[in-house]
Coordinates of C-alpha atoms in Angstrom, one line a residue:
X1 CA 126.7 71.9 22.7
X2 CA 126.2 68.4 21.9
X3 CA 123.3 67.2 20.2
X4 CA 121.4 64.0 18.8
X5 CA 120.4 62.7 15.7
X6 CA 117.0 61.5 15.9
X7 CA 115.3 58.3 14.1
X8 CA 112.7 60.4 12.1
X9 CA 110.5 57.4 12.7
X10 CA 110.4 57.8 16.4
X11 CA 108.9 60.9 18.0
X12 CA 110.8 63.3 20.5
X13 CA 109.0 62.6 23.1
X14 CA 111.1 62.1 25.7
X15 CA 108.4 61.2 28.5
X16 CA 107.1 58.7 26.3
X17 CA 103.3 60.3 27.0
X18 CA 102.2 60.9 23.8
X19 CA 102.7 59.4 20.0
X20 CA 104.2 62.4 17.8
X21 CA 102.8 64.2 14.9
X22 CA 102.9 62.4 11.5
X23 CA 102.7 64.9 8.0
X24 CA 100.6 64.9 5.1
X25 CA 103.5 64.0 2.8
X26 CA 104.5 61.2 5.3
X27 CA 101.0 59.6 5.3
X28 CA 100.6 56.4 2.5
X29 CA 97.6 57.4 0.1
X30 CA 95.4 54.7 0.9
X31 CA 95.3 56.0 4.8
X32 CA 94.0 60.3 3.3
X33 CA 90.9 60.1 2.7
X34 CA 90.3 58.3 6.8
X35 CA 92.7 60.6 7.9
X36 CA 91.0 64.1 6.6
X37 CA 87.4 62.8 7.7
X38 CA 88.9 62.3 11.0
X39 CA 90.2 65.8 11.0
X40 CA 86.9 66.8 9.9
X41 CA 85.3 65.1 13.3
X42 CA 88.5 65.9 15.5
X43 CA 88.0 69.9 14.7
X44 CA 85.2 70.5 16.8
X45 CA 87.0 68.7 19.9
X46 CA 90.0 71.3 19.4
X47 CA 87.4 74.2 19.2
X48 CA 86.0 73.1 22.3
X49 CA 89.4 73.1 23.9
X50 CA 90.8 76.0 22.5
X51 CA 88.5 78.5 20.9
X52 CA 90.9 79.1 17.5
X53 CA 88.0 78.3 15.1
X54 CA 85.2 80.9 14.4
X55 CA 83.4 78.7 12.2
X56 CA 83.7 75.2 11.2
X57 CA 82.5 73.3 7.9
X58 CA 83.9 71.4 5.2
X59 CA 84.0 73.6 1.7
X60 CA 83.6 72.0 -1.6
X61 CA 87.0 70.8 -3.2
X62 CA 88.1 69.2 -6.4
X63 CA 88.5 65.0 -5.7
X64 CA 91.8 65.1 -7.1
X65 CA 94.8 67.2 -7.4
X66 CA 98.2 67.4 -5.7
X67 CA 96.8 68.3 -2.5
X68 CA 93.6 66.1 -2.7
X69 CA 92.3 65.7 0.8
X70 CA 94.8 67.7 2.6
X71 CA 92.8 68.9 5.4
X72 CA 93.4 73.0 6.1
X73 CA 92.2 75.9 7.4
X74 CA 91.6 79.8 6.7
X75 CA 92.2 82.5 9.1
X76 CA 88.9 84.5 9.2
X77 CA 90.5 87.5 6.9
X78 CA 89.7 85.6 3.1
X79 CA 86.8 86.5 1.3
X80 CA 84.6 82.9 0.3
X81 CA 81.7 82.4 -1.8
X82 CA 78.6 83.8 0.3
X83 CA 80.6 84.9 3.8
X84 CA 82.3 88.2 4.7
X85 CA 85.6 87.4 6.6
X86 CA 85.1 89.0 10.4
X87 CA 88.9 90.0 10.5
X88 CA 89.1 89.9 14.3
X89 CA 86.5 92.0 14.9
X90 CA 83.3 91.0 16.7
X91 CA 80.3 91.2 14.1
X92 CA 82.2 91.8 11.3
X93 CA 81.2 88.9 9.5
X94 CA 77.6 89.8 10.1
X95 CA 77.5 93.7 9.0
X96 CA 75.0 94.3 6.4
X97 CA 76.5 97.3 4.7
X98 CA 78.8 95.2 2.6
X99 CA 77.8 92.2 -0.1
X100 CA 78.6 89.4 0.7
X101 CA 81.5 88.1 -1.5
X102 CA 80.4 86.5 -5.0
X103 CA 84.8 85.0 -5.1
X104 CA 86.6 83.4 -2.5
X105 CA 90.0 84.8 -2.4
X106 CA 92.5 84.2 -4.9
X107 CA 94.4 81.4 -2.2
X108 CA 92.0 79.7 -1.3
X109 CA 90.7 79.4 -5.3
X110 CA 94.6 77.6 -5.6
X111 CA 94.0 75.1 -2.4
X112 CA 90.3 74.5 -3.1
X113 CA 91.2 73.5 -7.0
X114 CA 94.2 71.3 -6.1
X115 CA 92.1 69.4 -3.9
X116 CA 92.5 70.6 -0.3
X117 CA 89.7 70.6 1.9
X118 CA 89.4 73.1 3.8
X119 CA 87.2 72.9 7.1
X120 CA 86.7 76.6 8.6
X121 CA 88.2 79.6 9.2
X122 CA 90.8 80.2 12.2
X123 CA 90.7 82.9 15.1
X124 CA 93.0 86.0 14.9
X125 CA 93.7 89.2 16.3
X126 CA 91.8 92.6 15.6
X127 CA 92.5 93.7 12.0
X128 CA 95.9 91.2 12.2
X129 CA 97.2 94.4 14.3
X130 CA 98.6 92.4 16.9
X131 CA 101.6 89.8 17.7
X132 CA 100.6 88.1 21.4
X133 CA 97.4 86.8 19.8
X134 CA 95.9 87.0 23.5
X135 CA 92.3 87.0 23.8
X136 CA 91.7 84.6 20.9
X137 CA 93.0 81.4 20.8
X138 CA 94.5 79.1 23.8
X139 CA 97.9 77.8 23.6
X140 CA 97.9 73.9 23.6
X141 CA 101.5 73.9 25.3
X142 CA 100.0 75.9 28.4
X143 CA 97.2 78.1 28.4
X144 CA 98.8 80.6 30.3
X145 CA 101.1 81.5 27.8
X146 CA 100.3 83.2 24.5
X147 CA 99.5 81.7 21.5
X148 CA 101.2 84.0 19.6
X149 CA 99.4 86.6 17.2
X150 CA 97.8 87.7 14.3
X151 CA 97.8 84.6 12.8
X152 CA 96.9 82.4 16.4
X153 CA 94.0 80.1 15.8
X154 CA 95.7 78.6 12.6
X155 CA 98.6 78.1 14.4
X156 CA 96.7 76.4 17.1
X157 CA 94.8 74.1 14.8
X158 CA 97.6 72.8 13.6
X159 CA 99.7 72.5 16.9
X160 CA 96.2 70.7 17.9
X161 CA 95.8 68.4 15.3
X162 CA 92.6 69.2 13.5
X163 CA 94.4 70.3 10.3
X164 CA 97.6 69.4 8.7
X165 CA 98.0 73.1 7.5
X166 CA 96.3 76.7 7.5
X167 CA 96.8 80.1 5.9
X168 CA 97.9 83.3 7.8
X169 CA 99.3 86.6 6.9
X170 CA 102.6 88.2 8.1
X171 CA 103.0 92.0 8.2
X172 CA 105.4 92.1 10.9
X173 CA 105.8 88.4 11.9
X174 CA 102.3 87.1 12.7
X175 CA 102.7 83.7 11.1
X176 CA 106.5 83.0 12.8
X177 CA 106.0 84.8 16.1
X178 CA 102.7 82.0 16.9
X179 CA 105.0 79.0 14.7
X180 CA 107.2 79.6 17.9
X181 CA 104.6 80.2 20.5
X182 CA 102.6 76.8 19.5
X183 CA 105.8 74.6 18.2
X184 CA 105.1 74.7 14.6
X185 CA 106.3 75.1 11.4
X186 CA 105.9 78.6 9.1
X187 CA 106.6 79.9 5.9
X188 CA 106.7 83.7 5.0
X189 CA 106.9 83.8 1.5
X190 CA 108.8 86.7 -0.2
X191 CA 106.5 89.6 -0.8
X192 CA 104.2 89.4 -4.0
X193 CA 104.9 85.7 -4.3
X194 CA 101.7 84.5 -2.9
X195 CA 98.5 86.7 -4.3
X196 CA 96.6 88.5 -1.9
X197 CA 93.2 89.4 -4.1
X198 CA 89.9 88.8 -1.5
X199 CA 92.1 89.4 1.8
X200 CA 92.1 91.8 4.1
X201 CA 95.1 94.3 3.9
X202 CA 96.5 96.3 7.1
X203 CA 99.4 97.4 5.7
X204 CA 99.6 96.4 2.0
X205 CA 104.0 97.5 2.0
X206 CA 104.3 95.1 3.9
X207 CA 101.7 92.3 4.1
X208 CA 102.4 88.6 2.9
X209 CA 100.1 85.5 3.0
X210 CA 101.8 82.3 4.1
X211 CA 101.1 78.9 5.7
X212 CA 101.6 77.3 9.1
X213 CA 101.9 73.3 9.0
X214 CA 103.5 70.7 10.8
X215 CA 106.5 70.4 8.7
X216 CA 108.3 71.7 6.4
X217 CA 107.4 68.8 4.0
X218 CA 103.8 69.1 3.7
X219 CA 104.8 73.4 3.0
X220 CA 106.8 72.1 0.1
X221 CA 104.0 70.1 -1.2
X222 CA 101.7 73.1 -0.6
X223 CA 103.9 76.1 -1.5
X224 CA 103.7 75.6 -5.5
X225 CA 99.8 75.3 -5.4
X226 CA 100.1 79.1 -3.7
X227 CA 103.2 80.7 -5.8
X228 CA 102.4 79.3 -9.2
X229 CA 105.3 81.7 -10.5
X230 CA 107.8 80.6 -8.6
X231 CA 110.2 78.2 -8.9
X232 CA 111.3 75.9 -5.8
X233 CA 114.6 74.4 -6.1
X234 CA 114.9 71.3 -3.9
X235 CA 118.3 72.1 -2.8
X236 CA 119.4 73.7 0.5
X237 CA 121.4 77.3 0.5
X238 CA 125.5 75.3 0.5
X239 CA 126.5 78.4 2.8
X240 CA 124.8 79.8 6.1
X241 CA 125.3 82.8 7.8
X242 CA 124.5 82.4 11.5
X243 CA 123.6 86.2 13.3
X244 CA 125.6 85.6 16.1
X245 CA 125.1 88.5 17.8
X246 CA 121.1 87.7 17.8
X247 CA 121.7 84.6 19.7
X248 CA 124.1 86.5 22.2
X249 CA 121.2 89.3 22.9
X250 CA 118.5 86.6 23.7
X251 CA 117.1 84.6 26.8
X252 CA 119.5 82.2 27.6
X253 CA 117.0 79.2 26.7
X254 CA 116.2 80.9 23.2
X255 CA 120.2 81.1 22.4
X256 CA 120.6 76.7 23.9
X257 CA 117.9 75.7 22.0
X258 CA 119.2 77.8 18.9
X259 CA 122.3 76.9 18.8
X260 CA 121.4 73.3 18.9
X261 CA 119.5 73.7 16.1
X262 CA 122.4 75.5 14.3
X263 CA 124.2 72.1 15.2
X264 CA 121.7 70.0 13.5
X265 CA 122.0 71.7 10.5
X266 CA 125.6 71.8 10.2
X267 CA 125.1 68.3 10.7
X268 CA 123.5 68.1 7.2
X269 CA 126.6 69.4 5.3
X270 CA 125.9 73.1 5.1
X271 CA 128.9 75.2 5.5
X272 CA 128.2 77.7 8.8
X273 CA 130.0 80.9 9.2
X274 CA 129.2 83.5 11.9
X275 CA 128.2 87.1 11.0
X276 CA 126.6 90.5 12.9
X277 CA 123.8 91.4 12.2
X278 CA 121.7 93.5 14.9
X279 CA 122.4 96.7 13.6
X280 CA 120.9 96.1 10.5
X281 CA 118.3 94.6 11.8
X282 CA 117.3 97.5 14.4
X283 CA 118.2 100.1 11.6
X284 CA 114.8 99.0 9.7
X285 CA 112.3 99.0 12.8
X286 CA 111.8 103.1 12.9
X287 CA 110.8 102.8 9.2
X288 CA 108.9 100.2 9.4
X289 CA 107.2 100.9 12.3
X290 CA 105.7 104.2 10.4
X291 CA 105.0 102.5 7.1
X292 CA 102.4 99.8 9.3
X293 CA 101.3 102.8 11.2
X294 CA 100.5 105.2 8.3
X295 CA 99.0 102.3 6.1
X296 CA 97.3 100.5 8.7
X297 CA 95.4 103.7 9.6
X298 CA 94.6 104.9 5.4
X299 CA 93.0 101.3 5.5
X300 CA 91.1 100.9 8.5
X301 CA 91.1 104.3 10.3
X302 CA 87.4 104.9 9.4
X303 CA 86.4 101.3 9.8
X304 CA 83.4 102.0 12.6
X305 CA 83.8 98.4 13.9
X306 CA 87.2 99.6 15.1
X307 CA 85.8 101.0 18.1
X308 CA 84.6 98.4 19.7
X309 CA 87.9 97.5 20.0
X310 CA 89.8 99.9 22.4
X311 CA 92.9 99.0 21.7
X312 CA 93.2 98.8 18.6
X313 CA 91.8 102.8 18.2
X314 CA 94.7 103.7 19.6
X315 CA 97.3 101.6 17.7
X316 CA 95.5 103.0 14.6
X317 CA 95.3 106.6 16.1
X318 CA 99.1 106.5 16.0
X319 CA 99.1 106.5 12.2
X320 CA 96.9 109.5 11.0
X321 CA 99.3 111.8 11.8
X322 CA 101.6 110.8 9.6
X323 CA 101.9 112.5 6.5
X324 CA 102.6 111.3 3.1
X325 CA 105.9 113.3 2.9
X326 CA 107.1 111.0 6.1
X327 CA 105.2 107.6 4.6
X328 CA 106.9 108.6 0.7
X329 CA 110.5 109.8 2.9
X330 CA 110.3 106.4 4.8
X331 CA 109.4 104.3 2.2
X332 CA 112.2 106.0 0.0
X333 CA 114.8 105.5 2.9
X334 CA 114.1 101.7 2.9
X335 CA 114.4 101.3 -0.6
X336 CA 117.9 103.2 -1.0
X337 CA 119.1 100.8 2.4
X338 CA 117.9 97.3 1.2
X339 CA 120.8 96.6 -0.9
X340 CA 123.6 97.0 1.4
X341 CA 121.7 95.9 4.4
X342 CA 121.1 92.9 2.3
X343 CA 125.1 92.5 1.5
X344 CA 125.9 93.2 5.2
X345 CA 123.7 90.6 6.4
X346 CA 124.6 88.2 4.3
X347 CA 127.7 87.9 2.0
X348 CA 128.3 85.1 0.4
X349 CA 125.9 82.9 2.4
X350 CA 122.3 81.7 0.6
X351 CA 120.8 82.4 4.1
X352 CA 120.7 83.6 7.8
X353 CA 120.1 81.9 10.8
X354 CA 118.6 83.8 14.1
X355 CA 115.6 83.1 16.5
X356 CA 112.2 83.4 16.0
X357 CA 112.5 85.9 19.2
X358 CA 114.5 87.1 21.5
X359 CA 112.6 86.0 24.5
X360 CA 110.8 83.0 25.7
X361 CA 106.9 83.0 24.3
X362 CA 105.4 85.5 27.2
X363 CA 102.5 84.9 29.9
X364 CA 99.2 86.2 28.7
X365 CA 99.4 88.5 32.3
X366 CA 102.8 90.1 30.6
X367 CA 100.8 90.5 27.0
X368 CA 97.4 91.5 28.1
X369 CA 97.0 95.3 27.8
X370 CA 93.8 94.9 30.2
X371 CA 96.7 93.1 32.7
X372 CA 98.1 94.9 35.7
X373 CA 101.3 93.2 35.0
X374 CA 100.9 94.2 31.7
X375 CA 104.3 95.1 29.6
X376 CA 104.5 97.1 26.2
X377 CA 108.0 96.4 25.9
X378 CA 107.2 92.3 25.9
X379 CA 104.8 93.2 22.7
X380 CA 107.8 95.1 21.0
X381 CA 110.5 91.9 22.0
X382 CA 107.8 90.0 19.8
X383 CA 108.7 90.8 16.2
X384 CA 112.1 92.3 17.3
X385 CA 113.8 89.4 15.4
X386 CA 110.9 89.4 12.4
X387 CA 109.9 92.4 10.9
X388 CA 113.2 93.5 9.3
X389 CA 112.0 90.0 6.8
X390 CA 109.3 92.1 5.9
X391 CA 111.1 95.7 5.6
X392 CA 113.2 94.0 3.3
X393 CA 110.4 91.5 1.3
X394 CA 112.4 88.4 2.6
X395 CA 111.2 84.9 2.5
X396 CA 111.8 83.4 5.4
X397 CA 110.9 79.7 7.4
X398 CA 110.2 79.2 11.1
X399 CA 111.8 76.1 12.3
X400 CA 110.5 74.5 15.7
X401 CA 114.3 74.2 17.5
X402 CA 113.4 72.5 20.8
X403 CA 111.6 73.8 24.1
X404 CA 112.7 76.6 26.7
X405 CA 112.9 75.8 30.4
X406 CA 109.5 76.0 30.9
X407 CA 108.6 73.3 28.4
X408 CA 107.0 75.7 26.2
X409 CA 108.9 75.3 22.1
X410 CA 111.2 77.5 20.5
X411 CA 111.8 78.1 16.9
X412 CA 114.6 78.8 14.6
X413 CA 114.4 81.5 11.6
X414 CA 116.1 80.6 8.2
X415 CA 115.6 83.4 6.3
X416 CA 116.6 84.2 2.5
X417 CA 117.3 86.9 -0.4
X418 CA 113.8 87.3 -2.3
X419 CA 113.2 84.2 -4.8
X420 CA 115.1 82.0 -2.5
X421 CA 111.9 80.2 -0.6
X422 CA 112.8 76.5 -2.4
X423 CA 116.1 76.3 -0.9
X424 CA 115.0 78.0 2.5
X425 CA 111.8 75.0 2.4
X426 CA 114.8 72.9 1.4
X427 CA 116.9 73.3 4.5
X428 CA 114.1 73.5 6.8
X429 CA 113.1 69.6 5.8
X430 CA 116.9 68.6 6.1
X431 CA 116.8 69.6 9.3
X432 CA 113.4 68.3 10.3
X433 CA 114.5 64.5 8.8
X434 CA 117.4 64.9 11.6
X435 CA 115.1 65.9 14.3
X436 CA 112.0 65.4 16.3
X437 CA 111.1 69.0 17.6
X438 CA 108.5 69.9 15.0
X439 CA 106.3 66.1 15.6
X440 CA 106.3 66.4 19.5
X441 CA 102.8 66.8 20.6
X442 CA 100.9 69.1 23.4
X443 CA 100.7 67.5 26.8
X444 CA 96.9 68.3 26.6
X445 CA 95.5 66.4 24.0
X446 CA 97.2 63.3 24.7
X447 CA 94.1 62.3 25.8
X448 CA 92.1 62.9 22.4
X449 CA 92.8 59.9 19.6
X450 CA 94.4 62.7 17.0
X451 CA 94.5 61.8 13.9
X452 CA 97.6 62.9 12.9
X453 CA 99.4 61.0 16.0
X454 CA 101.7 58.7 14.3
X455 CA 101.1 54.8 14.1
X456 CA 103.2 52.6 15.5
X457 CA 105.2 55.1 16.9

């Protein structure tokens, strides 16, 4: 597979339609303060377009601060000062039987005081208990396509241009599964690193609360403002494991664009070796799947909103029969296996290489339980490739890795030991300064003056 270094200066655009996305970290500090009122004003365009806001306005923000002006946004599942998150669910955010919150949550406490400005709260799925995201957002790639799920509108936002970053959560893969369905960039941090006071919880074994953004850059500016314990080293992993037998399993355009990307980072002196991993990786889905079940349904099982939403019922039916000798027996299970699953997937390397998913981001018609071409297996394919990272507590960064057949993007995973987000960030941006996938813009907004498109470009 050849492949070719791009001038990080030029855009991979290779219709020469549209000007690519610039980053935060990119942009020279006299042009922030214009840029983030112009994302302010550009929001309610992408709104418009694409429904992945469910309320816009610019909250108060310290005027300096290593992320002063950094325009972001909040999926609708954080407590702030005076407004009930509405977590999916239609009227949530108005239901008088709770208070409303007197805190914001503890994240958006961190980007508020280091000076980002955050200007509303993103679309997601019911409860976060879903990975198509269908019925919320639109995809800005093509609307007939998911936008991937829980965590859609923020991925959206960003893949539209009205923010330069936004918060999501990842229980099973919700913030990398719509990273690959909108072409964007994702970081699951490992579990406990980023706090979680003032969110909602689904399954609290295995929830994490991360960021989308346009690179892997501005996530590295952004990342030490969440995890204040962590450290972030700024050097790549010098050894990479690639799951081979994950790209071998996938839709042939997954496993191109992939293994192009694999290229490209060889191509910035890490040292590649190939290892299995699927059986691992399928090993954890059985007690996963029952951990998310029984939890999801102890935390929302008596939530009345819940039926309004059909589907969701059922997914959280599945769970209340399971009884805490199987949640204590599975949970047990997983803890005795996460050492040597952790050894057999990867050695000696610092990190693993696989897709985002094994198949191309689906048509809404394929995800859409109200579909008559509708497919449960398609929904299951989803996080096939991403919730053994949170079985396991794994950071983990979702790389965009070029576009599938239908000129929809694909992503790479880089994924890491616990503790080892730094050098996972680290490689992600190596990568990104070689290529152009992660600037390339949506056919349709080229149209709208974004202003994130890059000058002069």
């Amino acid at each position: 597979m050849s492949w070719t270094i791009q001038n990080p200066e030029v855009p991979d655009d290779p219709d020469g339609a549209a000007r690519g996305f610039a980053d935060w970290s990119g942009l020279p500090s006299a042009a922030r303060a214009d840029t983030a009122a112009a994302c302010a004003a550009w929001a309610p365009e992408v709104q418009a377009r694409f429904g992945c806001f469910v309320a816009l306005g610019t909250a108060e923000a310290e005027a300096t601060g290593p992320l002063a002006g950094l325009p972001y946004a909040a999926k609708d599942m954080f407590d702030s000062v005076g407004r009930s998150p509405g977590c999916g669910l239609p009227g949530a955010a108005d239901d008088a039987a709770a208070p409303a919150p007197e805190r914001a949550a503890a994240v958006l406490e961190r980007l508020d005081g280091a000076g980002a400005r955050r200007i509303g709260f993103t679309t997601m799925t019911a409860l976060a208990y879903e990975p198509s995201g269908v019925g919320k957002a639109l995809n800005p790639w093509n609307r007939e396509f998911v936008p991937g799920g829980s965590s859609s509108g923020s991925a959206v936002a960003v893949a539209a241009g009205a923010v330069f970053a936004a918060l999501g959560s990842d229980t099973a893969g919700s913030l990398r599964i719509p990273a690959q369905a909108c072409g964007v960039t994702a970081w699951k941090p490992t579990y406990g690193a980023v706090p979680v006071a003032g969110a909602m919880t689904l399954a609290p074994s295995l929830d994490t609360i991360g960021l989308l953004a346009r690179s892997a850059r501005d996530i590295q500016l952004i990342a030490p403002v969440l995890a204040t314990d962590m450290e972030f080293a700024s050097e790549p992993p010098a050894r990479v494991a690639i799951l081979s037998d994950t790209l071998a399993a996938s839709e042939p355009p997954i496993e191109a664009a992939c293994r192009e990307a694999v290229e490209a980072i060889a191509a910035c002196g890490v040292s590649l070796e190939e290892r299995p991993g699927l059986p691992a990786i399928e090993a954890l889905s059985d007690p996963l799947f029952l951990i998310l079940q029984a939890e999801a349904a102890a935390q929302h099982g008596g939530f009345s909103l819940a039926a309004r939403d059909l589907t969701l019922a059922r997914r959280l039916a599945k769970g209340r029969d399971i009884t805490p000798d199987r949640l204590a027996a599975a949970k047990a299970a997983l803890s005795g296996a996460t050492a040597p699953i952790l050894d057999s997937l990867f050695g000696a390397a610092g990190a693993i290489l696989l897709p985002v998913m094994p198949i191309r981001t689906p048509p809404v018609a394929v995800a859409d339980p109200a579909s008559p071409d509708f497919r449960a297996a398609t929904l299951y394919q989803l996080s096939a490739y991403t919730r053994f990272v949170n079985a396991l507590g794994l950071p983990a960064v979702a790389v965009p890795a070029g576009f599938d057949d239908r000129g929809l993007p694909v992503a790479l995973q880089i994924v890491g030991r616990p503790g080892t987000d730094g050098p996972l960030l680290a490689l992600a941006a190596a990568l990104q300064a070689r290529t152009g996938w992660h600037r390339r813009r949506p056919s349709d907004i080229t149209d709208f003056p974004s202003p994130l498109a890059e000058r002069g470009s």
